[in-house]
Every structure is written in C-alpha cells, then in structure tokens.
Short mmCIF file of C-alpha atoms in Angstrom, two decimals:
data_model
loop_
_atom_site.label_atom_id
_atom_site.label_comp_id
_atom_site.label_asym_id
_atom_site.label_seq_id
_atom_site.Cartn_x
_atom_site.Cartn_y
_atom_site.Cartn_z
CA MET P 1 5.46 19.96 73.85
CA ALA P 2 3.13 17.81 71.82
CA SER P 3 3.78 14.10 71.88
CA VAL P 4 5.13 12.25 68.90
CA GLU P 5 1.85 10.35 68.68
CA ALA P 6 0.35 13.46 67.13
CA GLU P 7 2.40 12.72 64.05
CA GLY P 8 1.52 9.06 64.04
CA LEU P 9 5.07 8.19 65.03
CA VAL P 10 5.12 5.66 67.79
CA LYS P 11 8.23 4.01 69.10
CA GLY P 12 8.41 0.23 69.06
CA GLY P 13 5.83 -2.26 67.87
CA CYS P 14 3.49 -1.20 65.12
CA PRO P 15 2.42 2.43 65.07
CA VAL P 16 -0.95 4.11 64.81
CA ASP P 17 -3.11 1.83 62.71
CA HIS P 18 -4.75 4.02 60.12
CA GLY P 19 -6.55 0.86 58.99
CA ALA P 20 -8.78 1.06 62.05
CA GLN P 21 -10.26 4.34 60.85
CA ASP P 22 -13.40 4.71 58.80
CA HIS P 23 -11.77 5.24 55.42
CA GLY P 24 -15.05 6.18 53.75
CA ALA P 25 -15.49 9.04 56.22
CA VAL P 26 -11.91 10.20 55.68
CA LEU P 27 -12.35 10.25 51.89
CA ALA P 28 -15.87 11.73 51.74
CA GLY P 29 -15.70 15.28 50.47
CA ALA P 30 -12.01 15.46 51.28
CA THR P 31 -9.43 17.04 49.00
CA LEU P 32 -5.67 17.30 48.96
CA LYS P 33 -6.18 21.05 48.62
CA ASP P 34 -7.35 21.15 52.25
CA PRO P 35 -4.47 22.68 54.26
CA ALA P 36 -5.20 20.35 57.18
CA ILE P 37 -4.83 17.29 54.94
CA LEU P 38 -1.73 18.74 53.25
CA ALA P 39 -0.15 19.17 56.67
CA HIS P 40 -1.02 15.67 57.96
CA PRO P 41 -1.87 13.56 54.94
CA ASN P 42 -1.18 9.99 56.07
CA ALA P 43 -4.75 9.10 57.09
CA TYR P 44 -5.96 10.39 53.71
CA TYR P 45 -3.31 8.34 51.91
CA ALA P 46 -4.25 5.22 53.90
CA ALA P 47 -7.94 5.69 53.14
CA MET P 48 -7.19 5.96 49.42
CA ARG P 49 -4.97 2.89 49.41
CA ALA P 50 -7.74 0.91 51.13
CA GLU P 51 -10.84 2.23 49.39
CA ALA P 52 -9.92 3.98 46.17
CA PRO P 53 -6.28 3.40 45.20
CA VAL P 54 -6.62 5.61 42.14
CA HIS P 55 -8.93 8.30 43.49
CA TYR P 56 -10.29 11.28 41.57
CA ASP P 57 -9.93 14.39 43.74
CA GLU P 58 -12.65 16.58 42.30
CA LYS P 59 -11.57 19.86 43.83
CA LEU P 60 -8.00 19.33 42.64
CA GLY P 61 -9.09 17.91 39.29
CA MET P 62 -6.51 15.13 39.45
CA TYR P 63 -6.40 11.35 39.82
CA LEU P 64 -4.37 10.56 42.94
CA VAL P 65 -2.26 7.39 42.66
CA SER P 66 -1.69 6.03 46.15
CA ARG P 67 -0.47 2.42 46.01
CA TYR P 68 3.17 1.45 45.59
CA GLU P 69 2.29 -1.15 42.99
CA ASP P 70 0.40 1.34 40.81
CA LEU P 71 3.18 3.91 41.11
CA GLN P 72 5.58 1.31 39.71
CA LYS P 73 3.29 0.86 36.70
CA VAL P 74 3.35 4.61 36.10
CA PHE P 75 7.15 4.73 36.42
CA ALA P 76 7.51 1.89 33.92
CA ASP P 77 5.45 3.62 31.19
CA PRO P 78 6.62 7.20 30.59
CA ILE P 79 4.76 7.36 27.27
CA THR P 80 1.25 6.60 28.56
CA PHE P 81 1.89 8.67 31.69
CA SER P 82 3.45 11.82 30.27
CA VAL P 83 5.60 14.01 32.49
CA GLU P 84 5.85 16.61 29.73
CA GLN P 85 2.10 17.10 29.41
CA GLY P 86 1.46 16.77 33.14
CA PHE P 87 4.11 19.34 33.98
CA LYS P 88 2.92 21.78 31.32
CA HIS P 89 -0.64 21.49 32.52
CA ILE P 90 0.06 22.21 36.17
CA TYR P 91 2.81 24.78 35.51
CA GLY P 92 1.81 28.33 36.37
CA GLY P 93 -1.65 27.25 37.43
CA ALA P 94 -4.56 29.13 35.89
CA TYR P 95 -2.39 32.07 34.85
CA PHE P 96 0.07 30.32 32.56
CA GLU P 97 -0.31 32.62 29.52
CA GLU P 98 0.18 35.73 31.61
CA PHE P 99 3.14 34.12 33.37
CA LYS P 100 4.72 33.23 30.03
CA ALA P 101 4.26 36.79 28.74
CA ILE P 102 5.99 38.18 31.84
CA MET P 103 8.93 35.80 31.29
CA GLU P 104 9.24 36.86 27.65
CA ARG P 105 9.03 40.54 28.52
CA ASP P 106 11.22 40.73 31.63
CA GLY P 107 13.00 37.39 32.13
CA GLY P 108 15.03 36.93 28.95
CA GLY P 109 12.48 34.49 27.57
CA PHE P 110 10.19 31.64 28.52
CA PHE P 111 12.30 28.50 28.88
CA PRO P 112 10.28 25.27 29.17
CA ASP P 113 11.98 22.69 31.38
CA ALA P 114 13.91 20.45 28.98
CA ILE P 115 14.18 17.67 31.55
CA MET P 116 10.42 17.58 32.21
CA SER P 117 9.84 15.94 28.86
CA ASP P 118 9.06 12.52 27.37
CA PRO P 119 11.30 9.99 25.61
CA PRO P 120 12.96 10.02 23.15
CA TYR P 121 13.74 13.75 23.56
CA HIS P 122 14.10 13.27 27.32
CA THR P 123 16.58 10.42 26.82
CA ARG P 124 18.95 12.71 24.93
CA VAL P 125 18.81 15.55 27.47
CA ARG P 126 19.08 13.26 30.47
CA LYS P 127 22.09 11.43 29.03
CA LEU P 128 23.99 14.72 28.83
CA MET P 129 23.42 15.39 32.52
CA GLU P 130 24.00 11.98 34.04
CA SER P 131 27.79 11.89 34.27
CA ALA P 132 27.83 14.91 36.61
CA PHE P 133 25.72 13.16 39.23
CA THR P 134 27.02 9.60 39.61
CA ALA P 135 27.58 8.17 43.09
CA HIS P 136 31.29 7.92 42.36
CA ARG P 137 31.54 11.54 41.21
CA VAL P 138 29.59 12.73 44.28
CA LYS P 139 31.89 10.69 46.56
CA GLU P 140 34.79 12.83 45.29
CA LEU P 141 32.89 15.90 46.46
CA GLU P 142 32.40 14.57 50.00
CA PRO P 143 35.32 16.39 51.70
CA ARG P 144 34.29 19.74 50.25
CA ILE P 145 30.60 19.26 51.12
CA ALA P 146 31.55 18.12 54.63
CA LYS P 147 33.55 21.34 55.09
CA VAL P 148 30.56 23.49 54.11
CA ILE P 149 28.20 21.61 56.40
CA THR P 150 30.49 21.47 59.46
CA ASP P 151 31.16 25.21 59.11
CA PHE P 152 27.42 25.86 59.28
CA ILE P 153 26.96 23.59 62.31
CA GLU P 154 29.93 25.18 64.10
CA GLY P 155 28.43 28.57 63.31
CA ILE P 156 25.25 27.85 65.28
CA ALA P 157 26.50 25.34 67.87
CA ASP P 158 26.95 27.87 70.68
CA LYS P 159 23.82 29.87 69.96
CA GLY P 160 21.50 27.41 71.66
CA ARG P 161 18.55 28.06 69.36
CA ALA P 162 17.86 28.42 65.65
CA ASP P 163 15.25 28.04 62.96
CA ALA P 164 16.18 24.71 61.37
CA VAL P 165 14.78 25.93 58.06
CA GLU P 166 16.09 29.46 57.65
CA ASP P 167 19.30 29.30 59.68
CA PHE P 168 20.35 25.84 58.71
CA ALA P 169 18.75 23.60 56.06
CA VAL P 170 18.12 26.26 53.40
CA PRO P 171 21.52 28.03 53.51
CA ILE P 172 23.43 24.72 53.60
CA THR P 173 21.82 23.27 50.51
CA ILE P 174 22.01 26.58 48.66
CA HIS P 175 25.69 26.86 49.48
CA VAL P 176 26.45 23.34 48.23
CA ILE P 177 24.63 23.63 44.92
CA CYS P 178 25.81 27.19 44.18
CA GLU P 179 29.39 26.07 44.74
CA GLN P 180 28.92 23.12 42.37
CA LEU P 181 27.34 25.33 39.73
CA GLY P 182 30.18 27.83 40.07
CA LEU P 183 28.07 30.75 41.34
CA ASP P 184 30.46 32.93 43.35
CA HIS P 185 29.18 35.61 45.72
CA PHE P 186 25.61 34.37 45.56
CA ASP P 187 22.94 35.90 47.77
CA ALA P 188 21.49 32.94 49.67
CA ALA P 189 18.32 34.79 50.69
CA LYS P 190 17.67 35.62 47.04
CA VAL P 191 18.30 32.05 45.90
CA SER P 192 15.84 30.90 48.54
CA ARG P 193 13.15 33.29 47.26
CA TRP P 194 13.82 32.21 43.68
CA SER P 195 13.47 28.56 44.68
CA GLN P 196 10.13 29.13 46.33
CA ALA P 197 8.93 31.11 43.32
CA VAL P 198 9.84 28.31 40.91
CA THR P 199 8.42 25.48 43.01
CA ALA P 200 5.18 27.46 43.51
CA GLN P 201 4.54 26.99 39.79
CA ILE P 202 3.69 23.32 40.38
CA SER P 203 1.93 23.81 43.72
CA ALA P 204 -1.60 24.00 42.25
CA MET P 205 -2.23 26.50 45.07
CA GLN P 206 -0.95 29.76 43.57
CA ASP P 207 -3.34 32.73 43.36
CA HIS P 208 -2.95 35.62 40.89
CA ALA P 209 -1.12 37.98 43.23
CA ALA P 210 1.33 35.24 44.17
CA MET P 211 1.88 34.40 40.49
CA VAL P 212 2.79 38.01 39.67
CA GLU P 213 5.17 38.22 42.60
CA ASN P 214 6.74 34.83 41.82
CA ALA P 215 7.09 35.69 38.13
CA ALA P 216 9.14 38.77 39.06
CA HIS P 217 11.46 36.59 41.16
CA ILE P 218 11.86 34.08 38.33
CA CYS P 219 12.70 36.89 35.86
CA ASP P 220 15.37 38.05 38.30
CA LEU P 221 16.68 34.48 38.58
CA GLN P 222 16.80 33.94 34.82
CA ASN P 223 18.57 37.24 34.14
CA TYR P 224 21.15 36.35 36.78
CA LEU P 225 21.74 32.86 35.36
CA ILE P 226 21.86 34.04 31.74
CA ALA P 227 24.59 36.53 32.63
CA ARG P 228 26.65 33.79 34.34
CA MET P 229 26.13 31.49 31.35
CA LYS P 230 27.21 34.17 28.86
CA GLU P 231 30.42 34.69 30.86
CA ARG P 232 31.21 31.01 30.43
CA GLU P 233 30.44 30.79 26.72
CA ASP P 234 33.89 32.18 25.87
CA ASN P 235 35.64 31.40 29.15
CA PRO P 236 34.65 27.98 30.45
CA ARG P 237 35.52 27.16 34.07
CA GLU P 238 35.63 24.02 36.18
CA ASP P 239 31.98 24.19 37.16
CA MET P 240 28.58 22.77 36.32
CA ILE P 241 27.32 25.83 34.45
CA SER P 242 30.27 25.52 32.07
CA ASP P 243 29.53 21.80 31.67
CA VAL P 244 25.96 22.52 30.60
CA VAL P 245 26.84 25.48 28.36
CA HIS P 246 29.57 23.47 26.62
CA ALA P 247 27.85 20.08 26.58
CA ARG P 248 28.58 18.32 23.28
CA SER P 249 26.51 15.63 21.66
CA PRO P 250 28.03 12.13 21.97
CA ASP P 251 29.02 12.04 18.28
CA GLY P 252 30.97 15.24 18.88
CA ASP P 253 29.43 17.50 16.26
CA GLY P 254 28.48 20.78 17.83
CA ALA P 255 26.57 21.94 20.89
CA ALA P 256 24.21 19.36 22.28
CA LEU P 257 21.74 21.84 23.74
CA THR P 258 20.10 25.03 22.55
CA PHE P 259 20.70 28.06 24.76
CA ALA P 260 17.07 27.93 25.89
CA GLU P 261 17.45 24.27 26.90
CA ALA P 262 20.67 25.10 28.74
CA VAL P 263 19.00 27.93 30.70
CA SER P 264 16.19 25.60 31.75
CA LEU P 265 18.67 22.97 32.90
CA VAL P 266 20.88 25.32 34.91
CA ARG P 267 17.72 26.72 36.51
CA ALA P 268 16.49 23.19 37.27
CA ILE P 269 19.81 22.15 38.84
CA LEU P 270 19.85 25.24 41.05
CA ILE P 271 16.26 24.93 42.23
CA ALA P 272 15.90 21.15 42.44
CA GLY P 273 19.37 21.05 43.96
CA ASN P 274 18.43 23.01 47.03
CA ASP P 275 14.72 23.12 47.69
CA THR P 276 13.87 19.47 48.28
CA THR P 277 17.22 18.69 49.90
CA ALA P 278 16.63 21.54 52.36
CA THR P 279 13.29 19.95 53.21
CA ALA P 280 15.04 16.63 53.80
CA LEU P 281 17.49 18.30 56.21
CA THR P 282 14.60 19.95 58.07
CA ASN P 283 12.87 16.58 58.29
CA LEU P 284 16.09 15.08 59.64
CA ILE P 285 16.12 17.62 62.45
CA PHE P 286 12.43 17.06 63.13
CA ILE P 287 12.97 13.31 63.52
CA LEU P 288 16.03 13.77 65.75
CA ALA P 289 14.16 16.26 67.94
CA THR P 290 10.99 14.18 68.30
CA GLN P 291 12.36 10.64 68.39
CA PRO P 292 15.17 10.57 70.98
CA ALA P 293 15.67 6.82 70.55
CA ILE P 294 16.46 7.36 66.85
CA ALA P 295 18.80 10.24 67.70
CA GLN P 296 20.58 8.02 70.25
CA GLN P 297 20.89 5.17 67.76
CA LEU P 298 22.37 7.53 65.18
CA LYS P 299 24.84 8.82 67.75
CA GLU P 300 25.96 5.29 68.56
CA ASN P 301 26.42 4.32 64.92
CA VAL P 302 27.79 7.58 63.57
CA ASP P 303 30.99 6.03 62.23
CA ASP P 304 29.23 3.11 60.55
CA GLU P 305 28.93 3.97 56.87
CA ARG P 306 26.39 1.21 56.22
CA TYR P 307 24.18 2.42 59.06
CA LEU P 308 24.38 6.02 57.87
CA ASN P 309 23.38 5.12 54.32
CA ARG P 310 20.42 3.13 55.59
CA PHE P 311 19.47 5.93 57.98
CA VAL P 312 19.33 8.40 55.08
CA GLU P 313 17.21 6.07 52.95
CA GLU P 314 14.77 5.41 55.81
CA LEU P 315 14.51 9.15 56.52
CA LEU P 316 13.57 9.69 52.87
CA ARG P 317 11.05 6.87 53.07
CA VAL P 318 9.35 8.10 56.25
CA GLU P 319 9.38 11.80 55.33
CA PRO P 320 9.78 12.24 51.57
CA PRO P 321 10.24 15.94 50.68
CA VAL P 322 8.37 15.52 47.40
CA ARG P 323 4.82 14.43 48.16
CA GLY P 324 3.99 13.74 44.54
CA LEU P 325 4.50 14.93 40.99
CA SER P 326 2.02 15.28 38.17
CA ARG P 327 1.66 13.44 34.89
CA MET P 328 -1.00 13.38 32.20
CA THR P 329 -2.42 10.30 30.50
CA THR P 330 -1.92 10.21 26.73
CA ARG P 331 -4.56 7.48 26.23
CA ASP P 332 -7.40 5.78 28.08
CA VAL P 333 -5.73 3.51 30.61
CA GLU P 334 -6.78 1.23 33.47
CA LEU P 335 -4.79 1.65 36.67
CA GLY P 336 -5.57 0.13 40.06
CA GLY P 337 -9.06 -0.84 38.92
CA THR P 338 -9.93 2.66 37.71
CA LEU P 339 -10.31 3.64 34.07
CA ILE P 340 -8.50 6.92 33.57
CA PRO P 341 -9.55 8.74 30.38
CA ALA P 342 -6.94 10.15 28.00
CA HIS P 343 -5.67 13.65 28.85
CA SER P 344 -6.40 13.32 32.57
CA MET P 345 -4.16 14.88 35.18
CA MET P 346 -2.66 12.58 37.79
CA LEU P 347 -0.70 13.20 40.95
CA ASN P 348 1.61 10.30 41.74
CA LEU P 349 1.83 10.22 45.51
CA TYR P 350 5.37 9.07 46.30
CA ALA P 351 4.66 9.80 49.96
CA SER P 352 1.77 7.32 49.92
CA GLY P 353 3.86 4.68 48.15
CA ASN P 354 6.48 5.01 50.87
CA ASP P 355 3.70 4.59 53.46
CA ASP P 356 2.23 1.45 51.83
CA PRO P 357 2.23 -1.34 54.46
CA ASN P 358 2.18 -4.02 51.75
CA VAL P 359 5.75 -3.05 50.89
CA PHE P 360 6.97 -1.43 54.11
CA PRO P 361 5.40 -3.16 57.15
CA CYS P 362 4.58 -0.77 60.01
CA PRO P 363 5.30 2.11 57.67
CA ARG P 364 5.28 4.85 60.32
CA ASP P 365 8.08 3.12 62.25
CA PHE P 366 11.52 4.57 61.57
CA ASP P 367 13.47 1.34 61.05
CA VAL P 368 16.92 1.49 59.45
CA ASN P 369 16.99 -2.32 59.23
CA ARG P 370 14.27 -2.65 56.60
CA PRO P 371 15.61 -5.22 54.11
CA ASN P 372 14.04 -3.36 51.17
CA VAL P 373 14.63 0.23 52.28
CA GLY P 374 16.17 1.03 48.89
CA ARG P 375 12.77 0.45 47.24
CA GLN P 376 11.43 3.69 48.68
CA VAL P 377 10.24 6.11 45.99
CA ALA P 378 11.07 9.55 47.38
CA PHE P 379 13.10 10.15 44.22
CA GLY P 380 10.33 8.90 41.92
CA GLY P 381 11.14 6.07 39.54
CA GLY P 382 11.71 4.98 35.99
CA VAL P 383 13.46 7.24 33.48
CA HIS P 384 12.49 10.36 35.46
CA ARG P 385 13.99 9.24 38.75
CA CYS P 386 15.69 12.24 40.40
CA ILE P 387 19.06 12.78 38.73
CA GLY P 388 20.57 14.45 41.79
CA LEU P 389 19.79 11.59 44.16
CA ALA P 390 23.40 10.73 45.01
CA LEU P 391 24.20 14.38 45.86
CA ALA P 392 21.04 14.67 47.98
CA ARG P 393 21.87 11.49 49.89
CA MET P 394 25.42 12.72 50.47
CA GLU P 395 24.25 16.08 51.89
CA ILE P 396 21.78 14.38 54.22
CA LYS P 397 24.30 11.77 55.35
CA ILE P 398 26.99 14.32 56.19
CA THR P 399 24.51 16.56 57.99
CA ALA P 400 23.18 13.65 60.07
CA ARG P 401 26.70 12.57 60.99
CA GLU P 402 28.14 15.98 61.82
CA LEU P 403 25.01 17.19 63.60
CA VAL P 404 24.95 14.45 66.24
CA LYS P 405 28.72 14.72 66.67
CA ARG P 406 28.44 18.40 67.56
CA LEU P 407 24.98 19.04 69.04
CA ASP P 408 23.09 17.53 71.95
CA ASN P 409 19.63 17.93 73.46
CA LEU P 410 18.00 18.81 70.16
CA THR P 411 14.43 19.83 71.01
CA LEU P 412 11.57 21.49 69.14
CA ASP P 413 10.89 25.05 70.23
CA ILE P 414 7.43 24.92 68.70
CA ALA P 415 4.43 22.70 69.40
CA ILE P 416 4.03 20.09 66.66
CA GLU P 417 0.48 21.29 65.97
CA ASP P 418 1.80 24.82 65.34
CA ILE P 419 4.16 23.74 62.54
CA THR P 420 2.93 25.09 59.21
CA TYR P 421 3.62 23.75 55.74
CA LEU P 422 4.03 25.44 52.37
CA PRO P 423 0.75 25.39 50.46
CA SER P 424 1.65 22.83 47.79
CA VAL P 425 0.39 19.47 46.58
CA ALA P 426 3.87 18.74 45.18
CA THR P 427 5.98 19.00 48.32
CA ARG P 428 5.51 18.77 52.07
CA THR P 429 7.76 21.49 53.39
CA MET P 430 7.82 22.96 56.88
CA GLN P 431 7.89 26.75 56.73
CA ARG P 432 9.86 27.12 59.93
CA LEU P 433 11.12 24.77 62.64
CA PRO P 434 12.44 26.55 65.73
CA ILE P 435 14.76 24.31 67.74
CA THR P 436 16.95 24.48 70.85
CA PHE P 437 20.14 22.53 71.48
CA THR P 438 23.43 22.49 73.35
CA ARG P 439 26.94 21.95 72.08
CA ARG P 440 27.93 18.35 72.61
CA THR P 441 30.71 18.08 75.16
CA VAL P 442 31.30 14.32 75.34
CA MET X 1 35.17 -4.34 17.52
CA ALA X 2 34.90 -7.77 18.97
CA ALA X 3 31.51 -9.42 18.76
CA LEU X 4 30.88 -10.82 22.20
CA THR X 5 28.06 -12.84 23.70
CA VAL X 6 26.35 -12.43 27.07
CA THR X 7 23.41 -14.45 28.37
CA PHE X 8 20.80 -12.96 30.71
CA ILE X 9 18.42 -15.27 32.56
CA GLU X 10 15.24 -13.32 33.28
CA THR X 11 13.36 -13.80 36.55
CA ASP X 12 10.84 -16.18 34.92
CA GLY X 13 13.71 -18.41 33.76
CA THR X 14 13.81 -17.25 30.14
CA GLU X 15 17.34 -17.40 28.75
CA ARG X 16 18.23 -14.50 26.47
CA ALA X 17 21.58 -14.84 24.69
CA ILE X 18 22.67 -11.48 23.30
CA ASP X 19 25.15 -11.77 20.42
CA ASN X 20 27.29 -9.15 18.73
CA VAL X 21 27.82 -7.19 21.92
CA ASP X 22 30.63 -4.65 21.68
CA ALA X 23 33.26 -4.16 24.34
CA GLY X 24 32.73 -0.86 26.17
CA PRO X 25 29.12 -0.38 27.19
CA SER X 26 27.92 -1.47 30.64
CA LEU X 27 25.91 -4.66 31.00
CA MET X 28 22.96 -2.51 32.12
CA GLU X 29 23.08 -0.68 28.78
CA VAL X 30 23.40 -3.99 26.90
CA ALA X 31 20.36 -5.33 28.77
CA ARG X 32 18.26 -2.20 28.26
CA ASN X 33 19.05 -2.07 24.55
CA SER X 34 17.96 -5.70 24.26
CA GLY X 35 14.81 -5.28 26.34
CA ILE X 36 15.84 -7.68 29.10
CA ALA X 37 12.91 -7.86 31.54
CA GLY X 38 13.68 -6.56 35.03
CA ILE X 39 16.69 -4.41 34.13
CA MET X 40 15.40 -0.85 34.52
CA GLY X 41 18.54 1.21 35.02
CA ASP X 42 16.54 4.13 36.40
CA CYS X 43 19.49 6.28 37.45
CA GLY X 44 21.19 5.88 34.09
CA GLY X 45 24.26 4.07 35.38
CA ALA X 46 25.06 6.29 38.36
CA CYS X 47 25.27 3.41 40.85
CA SER X 48 22.40 5.03 42.71
CA CYS X 49 19.20 2.99 42.38
CA ALA X 50 19.72 -0.81 42.35
CA THR X 51 17.29 -1.36 39.47
CA CYS X 52 19.89 -3.18 37.34
CA HIS X 53 20.69 -5.81 39.97
CA VAL X 54 22.02 -9.16 38.68
CA TYR X 55 23.49 -12.37 40.07
CA ILE X 56 26.72 -13.40 38.36
CA ASP X 57 27.10 -17.10 37.52
CA GLU X 58 29.50 -18.57 40.06
CA SER X 59 32.01 -19.66 37.43
CA TRP X 60 32.35 -16.05 36.23
CA LEU X 61 32.63 -14.34 39.62
CA GLU X 62 36.39 -14.08 39.66
CA ARG X 63 36.64 -12.58 36.19
CA VAL X 64 33.82 -10.11 36.80
CA GLY X 65 35.19 -9.03 40.19
CA ALA X 66 33.60 -7.79 43.41
CA PRO X 67 31.61 -4.58 43.91
CA ASP X 68 33.45 -1.57 45.31
CA ASP X 69 32.27 0.11 48.55
CA ILE X 70 29.85 2.49 46.84
CA GLU X 71 28.19 -0.30 44.87
CA TYR X 72 28.10 -2.54 47.93
CA MET X 73 26.24 0.16 49.90
CA MET X 74 23.62 0.37 47.15
CA LEU X 75 23.20 -3.42 47.05
CA ASP X 76 22.70 -3.36 50.82
CA MET X 77 19.59 -1.20 50.27
CA VAL X 78 17.94 -4.24 48.66
CA ALA X 79 19.23 -6.73 51.21
CA ASP X 80 16.07 -8.82 50.84
CA VAL X 81 17.30 -10.03 47.45
CA GLN X 82 21.04 -9.44 47.86
CA ARG X 83 23.33 -12.47 47.48
CA ASP X 84 27.07 -13.07 47.61
CA ASN X 85 27.17 -12.92 43.80
CA SER X 86 25.12 -9.71 43.51
CA ARG X 87 26.33 -6.91 41.26
CA LEU X 88 24.80 -3.80 39.72
CA SER X 89 25.10 -4.38 36.00
CA CYS X 90 25.68 -0.65 35.33
CA GLN X 91 29.04 -1.01 37.09
CA ILE X 92 30.36 -3.80 34.83
CA ARG X 93 31.67 -2.82 31.42
CA MET X 94 31.56 -5.47 28.71
CA ARG X 95 35.05 -6.58 27.74
CA GLU X 96 36.59 -9.46 25.77
CA GLU X 97 37.43 -11.38 28.91
CA LEU X 98 33.70 -11.58 29.68
CA ASP X 99 32.73 -13.18 26.33
CA GLY X 100 30.18 -15.90 27.16
CA LEU X 101 29.21 -14.41 30.54
CA ARG X 102 25.99 -15.68 32.14
CA LEU X 103 24.01 -13.71 34.69
CA THR X 104 20.57 -13.85 36.26
CA VAL X 105 18.30 -10.83 36.70
CA ALA X 106 17.48 -10.25 40.39
CA PRO X 107 13.78 -9.93 41.22
CA LEU X 108 12.32 -6.48 41.88
CA PRO X 109 11.09 -7.10 45.41
CA GLY X 110 8.50 -5.35 47.47
CA TYR X 111 5.16 -6.33 45.98
#
C-alpha cells in the first residue's frame, strides 16, 4: 500500500513543504486541464500562491484565483465577479447551443439555473430557499438521516469489502436528498447518472460524444422531475418539491417562481444535494483509511458533539469536494496584483484557499483544533455560499460517527497512485475507492 | 411599529447608531440593510457561517440571552475571535426590550 506521504499528508509536525519546490518549474507550461495536476493539485496551487496568485491558465482560458485573501475579495463583490455570466460561459462547454436545442426538443425545455444568478434577482430566489436549509431545521432531520445512514452501514458491515463510492457514499446522499425532496421509489443508479451528467456541464472537460450522452440523461431527469412537480401542483405534500412549487412571494401575492425557475431549483437541490456530499463522504473514508491516528482520535471522541463538528469542518478544509467554481468579470479589475480585463473567465480555487498557509498553518495537517477552522471556504463565500451547507455537515457528521462505531480496520484496497478522479476542474471526485474493513466488536 | 435604536461599533471603532428599527427582523438583517462593515450574513440567517458575529455589550447580555447549542457550535468554529459575549446576530430578533442595544462587530480573522 502506498504511504500517506504520497498525498502530502504527514502525521505530526509540519507536512511536506511545497514551498521548497521550484514554483517556476511547477507553473511553466502547466495547466489545470492536465489529469495529473487535477488528481494531485496541491503543488500547483502552492506554486500559484507563491509566484502568480491570480494566474492565467492559457490552455483552460481562465484566471485561477489561488490565495485566500483574493478569494474573499471575489466573494465580497458578486457584481464585479458575476456567477451568472461565469456559469453561463462554462455551461455545456463548446457545445452549448446544441445542448440547449436537445433540452428544448427532448427535455421539456431549457431551464437556466435560477440560483446561479447575480443580485438583485439572485437575492429574491435565494431568500425563498433559505428557510428550508437552516441549521435548526436540519437538526430536526437528524434522527431520520441517522436512520438512513446507519441502515447503509449495517448493510455492508459484515461484507468485509466495498467500493466506498458506489456502495456507500453515493447511495447514502442520494437517499437522503430524495427523501427530503419527496421522491418515492427513486432509482439511485439513475439519480447518480443524472448527477454526473449535470455536473459534467461545468467540468470544462466534456467532449462532444459525452455532451450528447449527458444531454440525454438530463432530458430524462427533467422529464422525471417535471412529472413529480405537476403531481404536486394540485396536491401539495410535506416535501421540498411541494415547497418550491408552491413558494409564495413574501408579500403574499401569487407564485414567487415561474415554472421554469422552479424546475431549475428542484434540479439544483437534487444534484447539488448529493454529488458533492457523496464526495465528502468518500474523502472521509479516505482519511480514516490512510490516517489511523485521525481514525483513532475520532473513535475516542465520537460522543463529543464539539469534536465532531470540528472534525467535519477540518475534513472539508483538507479535502474540499468542490475544487473551484467559475465567475466572469463584468469590468476591468485588479486582483492580487493582476489586472483582469472585463469579460474574463475566472476559476476561484476554494481548494487552494483552504490550503493557504497564511490562514491555515501547516495546511496539509489534519488538525481539528484549528482556532479558525470555520473560515474554510469549501462552501464558497458571500451571497453564493452553499445553501445546503448545514445539511451537508449533518450527513458527514452522522456518517463519521456511525462509521467508527460500527467498523474497524478500515483499509484501502487500492494503491493511492491508482485512484482516479473525475475529469473536472470544478470538483475533485474519486471515481472509485475500494476498501476493506471488519465489523467493530468492542 | 415601534421605532427602536441599535448601535453597532464597527471593527475600526466607528459607532453607527441605527434609528427607526422595527421589531421583528434579525440584527444581522438590520446590519446588512444599513451597510454595517463586517456583517456579511453569507448563509442568509441559517446559523451556519459565523459571518455575522458580534460581541454584545456587557450591560445587555442578560436581556439578549445566551446562544443555544447550535449557535454555540458555530461560534466555536471561529474560536480565535470568540468571547464570552459572542453571538451570531442572525439569531437575535430585534424587539422592544432591546431598544438602545449596543454591540461590537467581531473581526473577520484569518488574514
């Protein structure tokens, strides 16, 4: 089995010092589109932070924002750094018009993501969604979510081996979000395919054949969701789809959302609600399997709510599922010493911000005691900060707790260098993670 | 609707007295609507991000009350700037009893 050093994760003291490397050599000719860099990006991030904090990646055609401080400036100015224009530009890759035509022909319509927009429109849409996702509301869901997760763990506990992605992380998160949305009798394998098809649209790595295949999946997804939404138009239920379909504007006069907006939001909740959280659960298992001291510490503190919350936050800091999301500048703007022209594409590297030693000393160390762990930016920041963050944290926390209570001897059944990642600049997602384990007896 | 007053002290020491505040909205919303520096309210009032962190003036602590467990866990995530009088302003609704309240915006740490 490969050592943890291969991942730059060293126990105790300060870890691998990327600062000792020749940053110029790391940056020269390099691109985030390189699968090797996508798989193990931290040296590239460190080189950018040191040499070119806002670095133009020519092959990607995007300015990469790598320092925590500059990311905060982007978060604070959603007008100059437009999510709406950035998202539209990357969406569908080079085949957007053809993709849109397929949606209109076979998928019930093309529904732009209402939440991937700019203020003041964004403010209105976001406000309608916020009450469903508060920490207090999610706390009420804890017993139900815990039941789902413990059932899954019990289901594999005696099998001895599993793929942490396909047998565990993906079905758990799909089950939780489908239940919240009110989707009965869902096909988890289908939802998983739909999720990958939707997230591929912002990967910047999709070729034509993949676009056509993904478009067919998204049509299937939209037709499925539209049918469920129509059912609830006349017969609302106690579920999230009904909440979105029947959302009313604060002044009470009429529907707050168009049907097209509602479709885009239900789709966003379903996809965003499982894909990145599944990655976080896979990362959890990776850390537990490769850092026994962390696994032991978790085991010893499993009933300490404060420890668990900090553990989840540190996991998200060390291994953020979303690597970075795109925006577009709406004017010429100086950032991190670089003048970015108007209408330039940027990729805001949350993963690099979380790895910035100026904010998080010894950033590759997994340290639950960081005094500022809550400043990590895995969820982004500013008005676009992930709306489902409390639900995601809850799912990760329960999984961490119940996993170490029930399983022992968690080990990778794959060499670290053989782990492959989805081709995407937006997320860092392991494609499979075979593991072995035993049922915990003491 | 009662016209209430609340005073925010920004991190650079600037005192901002906000008049004609209604009962009902959270102090985070009051601060955002008045452009108080340092109150971001990223998560929209979901008690999930600690970007509306304030220190309550000692003389008001009893009337404002203590954070519940969920809020306390969020404040613990920014332990480097957490104090005994820390609260998340999204979790405090303005009410008549709090007329005249004074609070200080906590610094955004990290850089």
